[in-house]
PDB file of C-alpha atoms in Angstrom:
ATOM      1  CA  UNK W   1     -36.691 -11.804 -12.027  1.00  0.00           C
ATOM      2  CA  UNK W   2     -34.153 -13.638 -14.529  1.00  0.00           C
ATOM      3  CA  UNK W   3     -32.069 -10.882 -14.327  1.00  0.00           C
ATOM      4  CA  UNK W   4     -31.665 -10.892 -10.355  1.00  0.00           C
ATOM      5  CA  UNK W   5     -30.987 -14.534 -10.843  1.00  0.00           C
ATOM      6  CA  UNK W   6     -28.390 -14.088 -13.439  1.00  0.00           C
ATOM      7  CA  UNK W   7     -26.764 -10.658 -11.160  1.00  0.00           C
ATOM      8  CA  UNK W   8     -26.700 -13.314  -8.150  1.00  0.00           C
ATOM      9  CA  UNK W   9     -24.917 -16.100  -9.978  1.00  0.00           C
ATOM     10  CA  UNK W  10     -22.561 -13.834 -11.774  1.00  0.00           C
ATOM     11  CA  UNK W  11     -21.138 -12.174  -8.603  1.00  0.00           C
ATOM     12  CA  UNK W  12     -20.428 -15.933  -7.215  1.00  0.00           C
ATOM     13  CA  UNK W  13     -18.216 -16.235 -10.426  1.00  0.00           C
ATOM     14  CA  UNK W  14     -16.872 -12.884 -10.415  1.00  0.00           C
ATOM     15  CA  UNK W  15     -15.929 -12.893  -7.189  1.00  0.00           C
ATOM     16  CA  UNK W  16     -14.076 -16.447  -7.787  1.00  0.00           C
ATOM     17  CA  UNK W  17     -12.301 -15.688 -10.957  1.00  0.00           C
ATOM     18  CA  UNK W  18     -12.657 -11.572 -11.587  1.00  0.00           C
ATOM     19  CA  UNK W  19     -13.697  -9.792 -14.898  1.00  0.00           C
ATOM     20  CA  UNK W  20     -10.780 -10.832 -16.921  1.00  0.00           C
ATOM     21  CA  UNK W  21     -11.133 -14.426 -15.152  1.00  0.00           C
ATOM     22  CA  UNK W  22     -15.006 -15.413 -15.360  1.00  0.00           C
ATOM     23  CA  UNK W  23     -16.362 -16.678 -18.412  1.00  0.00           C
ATOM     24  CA  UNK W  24     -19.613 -15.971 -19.253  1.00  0.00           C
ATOM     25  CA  UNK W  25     -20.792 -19.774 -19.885  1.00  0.00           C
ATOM     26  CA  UNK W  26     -19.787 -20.227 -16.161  1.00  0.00           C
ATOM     27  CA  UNK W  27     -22.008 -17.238 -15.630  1.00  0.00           C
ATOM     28  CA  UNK W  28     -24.850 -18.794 -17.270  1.00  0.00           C
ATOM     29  CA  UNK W  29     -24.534 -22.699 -16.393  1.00  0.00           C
ATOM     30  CA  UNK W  30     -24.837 -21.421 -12.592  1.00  0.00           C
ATOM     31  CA  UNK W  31     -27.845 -18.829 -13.317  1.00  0.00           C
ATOM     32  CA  UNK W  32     -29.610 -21.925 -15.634  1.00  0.00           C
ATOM     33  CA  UNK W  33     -29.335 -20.427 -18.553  1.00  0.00           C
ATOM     34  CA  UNK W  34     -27.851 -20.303 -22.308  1.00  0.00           C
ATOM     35  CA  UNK W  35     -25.104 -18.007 -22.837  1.00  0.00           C
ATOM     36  CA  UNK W  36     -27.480 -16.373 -25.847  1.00  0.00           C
ATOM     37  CA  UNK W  37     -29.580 -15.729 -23.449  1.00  0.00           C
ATOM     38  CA  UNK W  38     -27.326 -14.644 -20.495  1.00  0.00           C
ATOM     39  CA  UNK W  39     -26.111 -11.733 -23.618  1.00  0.00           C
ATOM     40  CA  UNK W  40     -29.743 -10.768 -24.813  1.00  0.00           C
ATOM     41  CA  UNK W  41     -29.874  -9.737 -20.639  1.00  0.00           C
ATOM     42  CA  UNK W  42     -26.907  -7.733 -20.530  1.00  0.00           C
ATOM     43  CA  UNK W  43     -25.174  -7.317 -24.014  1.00  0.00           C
ATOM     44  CA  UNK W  44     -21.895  -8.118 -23.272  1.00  0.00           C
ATOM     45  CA  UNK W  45     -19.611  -9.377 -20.567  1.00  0.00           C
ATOM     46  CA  UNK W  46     -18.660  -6.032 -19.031  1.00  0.00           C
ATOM     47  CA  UNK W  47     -22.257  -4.943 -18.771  1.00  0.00           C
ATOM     48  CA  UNK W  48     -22.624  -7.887 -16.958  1.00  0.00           C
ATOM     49  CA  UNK W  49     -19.551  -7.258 -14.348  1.00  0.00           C
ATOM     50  CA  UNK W  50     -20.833  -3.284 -14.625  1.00  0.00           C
ATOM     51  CA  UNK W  51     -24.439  -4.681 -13.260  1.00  0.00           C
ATOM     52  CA  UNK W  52     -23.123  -7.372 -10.686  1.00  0.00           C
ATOM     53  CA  UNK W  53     -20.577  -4.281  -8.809  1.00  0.00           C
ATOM     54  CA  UNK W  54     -24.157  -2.157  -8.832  1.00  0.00           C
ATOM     55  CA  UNK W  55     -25.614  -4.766  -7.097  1.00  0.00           C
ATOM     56  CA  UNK W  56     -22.901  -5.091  -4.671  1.00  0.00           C
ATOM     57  CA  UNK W  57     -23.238  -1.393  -4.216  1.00  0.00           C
ATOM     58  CA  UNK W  58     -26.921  -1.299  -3.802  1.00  0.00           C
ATOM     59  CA  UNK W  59     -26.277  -3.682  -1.054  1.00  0.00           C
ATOM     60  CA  UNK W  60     -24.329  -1.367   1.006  1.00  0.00           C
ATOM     61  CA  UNK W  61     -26.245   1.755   0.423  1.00  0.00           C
ATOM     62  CA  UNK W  62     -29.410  -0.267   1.898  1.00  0.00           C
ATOM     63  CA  UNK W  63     -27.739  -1.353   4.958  1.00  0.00           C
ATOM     64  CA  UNK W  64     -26.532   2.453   5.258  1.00  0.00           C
ATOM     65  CA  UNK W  65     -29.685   3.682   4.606  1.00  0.00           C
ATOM     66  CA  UNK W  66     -31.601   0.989   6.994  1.00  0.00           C
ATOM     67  CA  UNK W  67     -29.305   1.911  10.094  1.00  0.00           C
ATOM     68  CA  UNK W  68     -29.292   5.265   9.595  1.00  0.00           C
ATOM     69  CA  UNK W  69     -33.171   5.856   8.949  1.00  0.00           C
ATOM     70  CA  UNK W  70     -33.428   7.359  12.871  1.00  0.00           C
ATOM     71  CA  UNK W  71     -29.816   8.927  13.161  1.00  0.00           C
ATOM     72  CA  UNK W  72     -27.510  11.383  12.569  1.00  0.00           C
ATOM     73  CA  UNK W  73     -23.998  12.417  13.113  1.00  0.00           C
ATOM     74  CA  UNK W  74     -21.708  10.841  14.635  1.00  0.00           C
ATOM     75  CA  UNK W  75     -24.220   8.039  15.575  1.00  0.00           C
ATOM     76  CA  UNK W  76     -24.852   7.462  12.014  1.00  0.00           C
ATOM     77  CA  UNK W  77     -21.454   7.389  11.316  1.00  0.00           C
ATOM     78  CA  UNK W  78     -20.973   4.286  14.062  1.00  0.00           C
ATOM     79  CA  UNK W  79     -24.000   2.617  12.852  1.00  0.00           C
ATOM     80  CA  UNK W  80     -23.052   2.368   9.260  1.00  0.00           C
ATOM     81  CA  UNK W  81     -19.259   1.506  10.003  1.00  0.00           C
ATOM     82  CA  UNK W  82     -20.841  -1.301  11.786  1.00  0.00           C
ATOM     83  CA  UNK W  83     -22.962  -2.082   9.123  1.00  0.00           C
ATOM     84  CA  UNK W  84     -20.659  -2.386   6.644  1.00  0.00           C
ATOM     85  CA  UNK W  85     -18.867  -4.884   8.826  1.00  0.00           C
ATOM     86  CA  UNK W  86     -21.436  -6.683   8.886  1.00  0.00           C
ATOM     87  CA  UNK W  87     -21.541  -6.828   5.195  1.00  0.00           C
ATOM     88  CA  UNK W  88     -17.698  -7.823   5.451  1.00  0.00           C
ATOM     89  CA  UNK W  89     -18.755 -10.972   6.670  1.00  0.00           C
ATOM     90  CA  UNK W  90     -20.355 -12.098   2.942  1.00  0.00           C
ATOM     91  CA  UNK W  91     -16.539 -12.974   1.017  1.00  0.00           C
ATOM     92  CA  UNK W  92     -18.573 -12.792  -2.559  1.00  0.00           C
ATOM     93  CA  UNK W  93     -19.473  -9.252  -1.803  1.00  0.00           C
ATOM     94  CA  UNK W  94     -15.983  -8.521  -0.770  1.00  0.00           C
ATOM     95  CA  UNK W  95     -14.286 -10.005  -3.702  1.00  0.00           C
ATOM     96  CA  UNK W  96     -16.577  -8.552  -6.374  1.00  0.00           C
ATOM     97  CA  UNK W  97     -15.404  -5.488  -5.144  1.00  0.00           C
ATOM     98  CA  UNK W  98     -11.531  -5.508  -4.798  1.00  0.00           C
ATOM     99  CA  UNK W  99     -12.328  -7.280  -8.442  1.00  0.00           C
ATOM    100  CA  UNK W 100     -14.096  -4.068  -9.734  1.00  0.00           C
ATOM    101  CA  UNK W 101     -10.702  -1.628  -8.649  1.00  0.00           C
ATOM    102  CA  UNK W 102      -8.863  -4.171 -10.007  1.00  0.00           C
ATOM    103  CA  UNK W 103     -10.736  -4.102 -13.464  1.00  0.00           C
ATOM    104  CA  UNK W 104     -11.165   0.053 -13.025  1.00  0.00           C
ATOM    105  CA  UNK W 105      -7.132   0.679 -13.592  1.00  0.00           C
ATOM    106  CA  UNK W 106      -7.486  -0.943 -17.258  1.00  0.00           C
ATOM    107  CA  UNK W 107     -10.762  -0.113 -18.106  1.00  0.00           C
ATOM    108  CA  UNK W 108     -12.909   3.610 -17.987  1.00  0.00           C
ATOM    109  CA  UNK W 109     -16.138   2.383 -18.280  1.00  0.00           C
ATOM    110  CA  UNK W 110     -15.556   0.278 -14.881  1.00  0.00           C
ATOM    111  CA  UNK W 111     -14.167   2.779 -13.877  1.00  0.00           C
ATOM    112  CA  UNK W 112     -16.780   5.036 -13.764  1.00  0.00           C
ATOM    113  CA  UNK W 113     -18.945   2.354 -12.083  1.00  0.00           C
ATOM    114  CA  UNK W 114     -16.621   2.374  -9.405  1.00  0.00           C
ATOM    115  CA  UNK W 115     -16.872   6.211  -9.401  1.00  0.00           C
ATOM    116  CA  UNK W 116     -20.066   6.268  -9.625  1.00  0.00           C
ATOM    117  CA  UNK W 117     -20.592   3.738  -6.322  1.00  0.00           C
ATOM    118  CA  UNK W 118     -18.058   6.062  -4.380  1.00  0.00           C
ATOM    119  CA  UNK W 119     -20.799   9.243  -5.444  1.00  0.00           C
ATOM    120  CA  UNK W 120     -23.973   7.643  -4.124  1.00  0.00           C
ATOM    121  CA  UNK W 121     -22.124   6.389  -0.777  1.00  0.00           C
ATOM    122  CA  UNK W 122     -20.125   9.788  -0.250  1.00  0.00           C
ATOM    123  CA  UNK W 123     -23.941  11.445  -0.724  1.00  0.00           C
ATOM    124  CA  UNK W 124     -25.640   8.683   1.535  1.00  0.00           C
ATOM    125  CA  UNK W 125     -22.732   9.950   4.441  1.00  0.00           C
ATOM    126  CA  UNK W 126     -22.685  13.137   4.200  1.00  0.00           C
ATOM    127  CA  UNK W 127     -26.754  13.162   4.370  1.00  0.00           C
ATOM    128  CA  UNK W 128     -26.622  11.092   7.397  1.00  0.00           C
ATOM    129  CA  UNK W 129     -23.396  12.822   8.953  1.00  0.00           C
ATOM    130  CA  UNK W 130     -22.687  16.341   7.541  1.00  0.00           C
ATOM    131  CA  UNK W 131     -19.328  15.661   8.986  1.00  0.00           C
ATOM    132  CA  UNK W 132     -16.003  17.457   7.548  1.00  0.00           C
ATOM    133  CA  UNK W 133     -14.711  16.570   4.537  1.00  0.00           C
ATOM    134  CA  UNK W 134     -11.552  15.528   6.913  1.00  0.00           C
ATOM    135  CA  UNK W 135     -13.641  12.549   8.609  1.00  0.00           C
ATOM    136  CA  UNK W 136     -15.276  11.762   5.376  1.00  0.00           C
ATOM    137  CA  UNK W 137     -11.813  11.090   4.154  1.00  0.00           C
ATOM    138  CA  UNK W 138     -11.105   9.173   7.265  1.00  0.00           C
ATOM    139  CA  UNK W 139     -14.381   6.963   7.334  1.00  0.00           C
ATOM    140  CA  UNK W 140     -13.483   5.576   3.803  1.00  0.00           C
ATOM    141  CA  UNK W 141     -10.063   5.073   4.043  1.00  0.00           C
ATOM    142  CA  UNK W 142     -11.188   2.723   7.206  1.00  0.00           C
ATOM    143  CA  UNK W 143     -14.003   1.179   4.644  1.00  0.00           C
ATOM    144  CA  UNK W 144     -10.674   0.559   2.443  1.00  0.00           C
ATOM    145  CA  UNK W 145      -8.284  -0.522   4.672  1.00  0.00           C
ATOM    146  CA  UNK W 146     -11.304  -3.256   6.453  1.00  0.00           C
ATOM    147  CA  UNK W 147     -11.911  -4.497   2.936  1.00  0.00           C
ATOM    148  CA  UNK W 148      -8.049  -5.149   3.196  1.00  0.00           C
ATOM    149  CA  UNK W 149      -7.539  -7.145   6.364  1.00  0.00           C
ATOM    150  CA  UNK W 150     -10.728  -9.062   5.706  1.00  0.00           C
ATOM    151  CA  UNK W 151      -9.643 -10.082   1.722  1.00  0.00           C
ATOM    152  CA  UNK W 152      -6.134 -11.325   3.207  1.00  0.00           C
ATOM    153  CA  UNK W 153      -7.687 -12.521   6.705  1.00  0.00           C
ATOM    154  CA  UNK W 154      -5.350 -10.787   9.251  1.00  0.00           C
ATOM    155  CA  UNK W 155      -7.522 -11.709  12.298  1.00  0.00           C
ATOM    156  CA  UNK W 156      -6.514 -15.187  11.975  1.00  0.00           C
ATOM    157  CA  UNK W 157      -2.933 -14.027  12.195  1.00  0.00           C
ATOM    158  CA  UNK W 158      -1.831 -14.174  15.962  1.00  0.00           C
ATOM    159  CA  UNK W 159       1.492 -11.977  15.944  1.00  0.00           C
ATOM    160  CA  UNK W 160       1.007  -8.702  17.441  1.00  0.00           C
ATOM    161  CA  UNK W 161       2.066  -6.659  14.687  1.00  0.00           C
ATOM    162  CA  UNK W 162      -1.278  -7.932  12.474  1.00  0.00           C
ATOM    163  CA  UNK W 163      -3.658  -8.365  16.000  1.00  0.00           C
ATOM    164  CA  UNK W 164      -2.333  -4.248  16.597  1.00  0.00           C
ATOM    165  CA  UNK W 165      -4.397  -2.907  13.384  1.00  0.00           C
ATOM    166  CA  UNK W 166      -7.860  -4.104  15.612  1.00  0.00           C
ATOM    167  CA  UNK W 167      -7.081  -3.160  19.204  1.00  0.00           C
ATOM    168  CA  UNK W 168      -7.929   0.436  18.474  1.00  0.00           C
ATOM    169  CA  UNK W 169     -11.575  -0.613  17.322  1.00  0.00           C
ATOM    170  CA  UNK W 170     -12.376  -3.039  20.159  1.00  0.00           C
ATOM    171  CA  UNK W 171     -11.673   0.228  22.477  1.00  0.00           C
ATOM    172  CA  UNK W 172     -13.508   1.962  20.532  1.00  0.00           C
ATOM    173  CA  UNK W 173     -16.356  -0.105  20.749  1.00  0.00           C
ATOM    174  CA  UNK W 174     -15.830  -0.427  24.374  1.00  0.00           C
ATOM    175  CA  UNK W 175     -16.383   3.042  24.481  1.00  0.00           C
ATOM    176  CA  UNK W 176     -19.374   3.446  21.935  1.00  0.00           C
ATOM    177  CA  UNK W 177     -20.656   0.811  24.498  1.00  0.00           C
ATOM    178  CA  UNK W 178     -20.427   2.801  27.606  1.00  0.00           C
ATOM    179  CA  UNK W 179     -21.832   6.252  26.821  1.00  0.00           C
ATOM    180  CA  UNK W 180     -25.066   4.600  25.309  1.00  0.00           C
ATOM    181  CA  UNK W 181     -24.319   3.808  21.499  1.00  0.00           C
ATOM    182  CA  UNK W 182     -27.081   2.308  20.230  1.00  0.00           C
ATOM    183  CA  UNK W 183     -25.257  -0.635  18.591  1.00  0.00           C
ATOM    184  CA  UNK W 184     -22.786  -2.705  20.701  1.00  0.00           C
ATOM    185  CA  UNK W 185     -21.179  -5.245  18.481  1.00  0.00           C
ATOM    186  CA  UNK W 186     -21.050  -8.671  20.104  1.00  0.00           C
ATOM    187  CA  UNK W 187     -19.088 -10.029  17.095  1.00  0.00           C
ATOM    188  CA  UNK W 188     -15.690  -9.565  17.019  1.00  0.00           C
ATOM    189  CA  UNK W 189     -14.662  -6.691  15.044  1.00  0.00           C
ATOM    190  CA  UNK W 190     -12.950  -6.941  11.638  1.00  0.00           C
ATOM    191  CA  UNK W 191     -11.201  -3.699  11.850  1.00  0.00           C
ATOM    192  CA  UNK W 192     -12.279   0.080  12.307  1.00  0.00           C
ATOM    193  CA  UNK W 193     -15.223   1.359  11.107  1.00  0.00           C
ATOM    194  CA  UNK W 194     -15.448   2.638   7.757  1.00  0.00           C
ATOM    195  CA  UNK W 195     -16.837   1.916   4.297  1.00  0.00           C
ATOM    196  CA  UNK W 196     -15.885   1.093   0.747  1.00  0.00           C
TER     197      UNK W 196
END
């Protein structure tokens, strides 16, 4: 239970300040804790990030998993593009993920966190989807390119160059709409669907 605590206070602070930005004593004043303490938990700070970008991955592998549970194919593929939109919409969850790229150039044992997070999700897909490896390519590319416009807010930009990179979505959930899809989005869209 202290851990959990201590995973959800650190990715408020690493998504604020980054790996190489957070200290841990920030860490532990927000979780209530000492900083001994905070590194009897976790052993050092990168164990710490390491843990908090797991989380953050475990949190979009349940929402894939959750809309998916009934599907298949292309279907799923809608359903967990929306998802992850949805997910979008929390900016810690964002950030603590552009953060953990950011960290993976300069360090391999992030790295292979971030590796390891593209692995589960690519598995999670392609059980849901068995599509081709060419619109596996193309569904996280989209995940990449949402995380994107939503980290540097291009919605709020009204000059049709940035407003052109989400017209193709709202047609296509227009058209997800009209044949019977079984998730209309109501929200405005961020971008195309796709994952991290």
């Amino acid at each position: 239970m202290r851990r959990a605590s201590v995973l959800n206070a650190a990715i408020v602070e690493f998504a604020r300040s980054g790996y190489a930005g957070t200290s841990t004593e920030a860490i532990a004043a927000r979780a209530g804790i000492s900083q001994p303490y905070l590194f009897r938990l976790f052993g050092t700070k990168k164990e710490l990030f390491i843990a908090t970008y797991s989380m953050v991955a475990s949190r979009i592998e349940e929402a894939f998993a959750a809309v998916t549970r009934e599907m298949e194919g292309e279907e799923a593929m809608i359903a967990m593009g929306m998802a992850y939109l949805e997910l979008l919409q929390d900016p810690d969850l964002l950030q603590v993920q552009l953060h953990g790229f950011v960290a993976a150039a300069a360090d391999p044992d992030i790295a292979s966190a971030c590796q390891d997070t593209f692995r589960r999700l690519w598995r999670l897909v392609d059980a849901a989807t068995h599509a081709e490896p060419a619109v596996m390519r193309e569904f996280f590319a989209q995940g990449m390119l949402c995380n994107v416009l939503a980290a540097i807010d291009l919605r709020s930009v009204e000059e049709p160059w940035a407003q052109s990179f989400f017209d193709e979505e709202e047609a296509k959930q227009e058209a997800v709409a009209a044949w019977g899809g079984t998730r209309p989005v109501g929200a405005t869209p961020q971008t195309r669907t796709g994952s991290a």
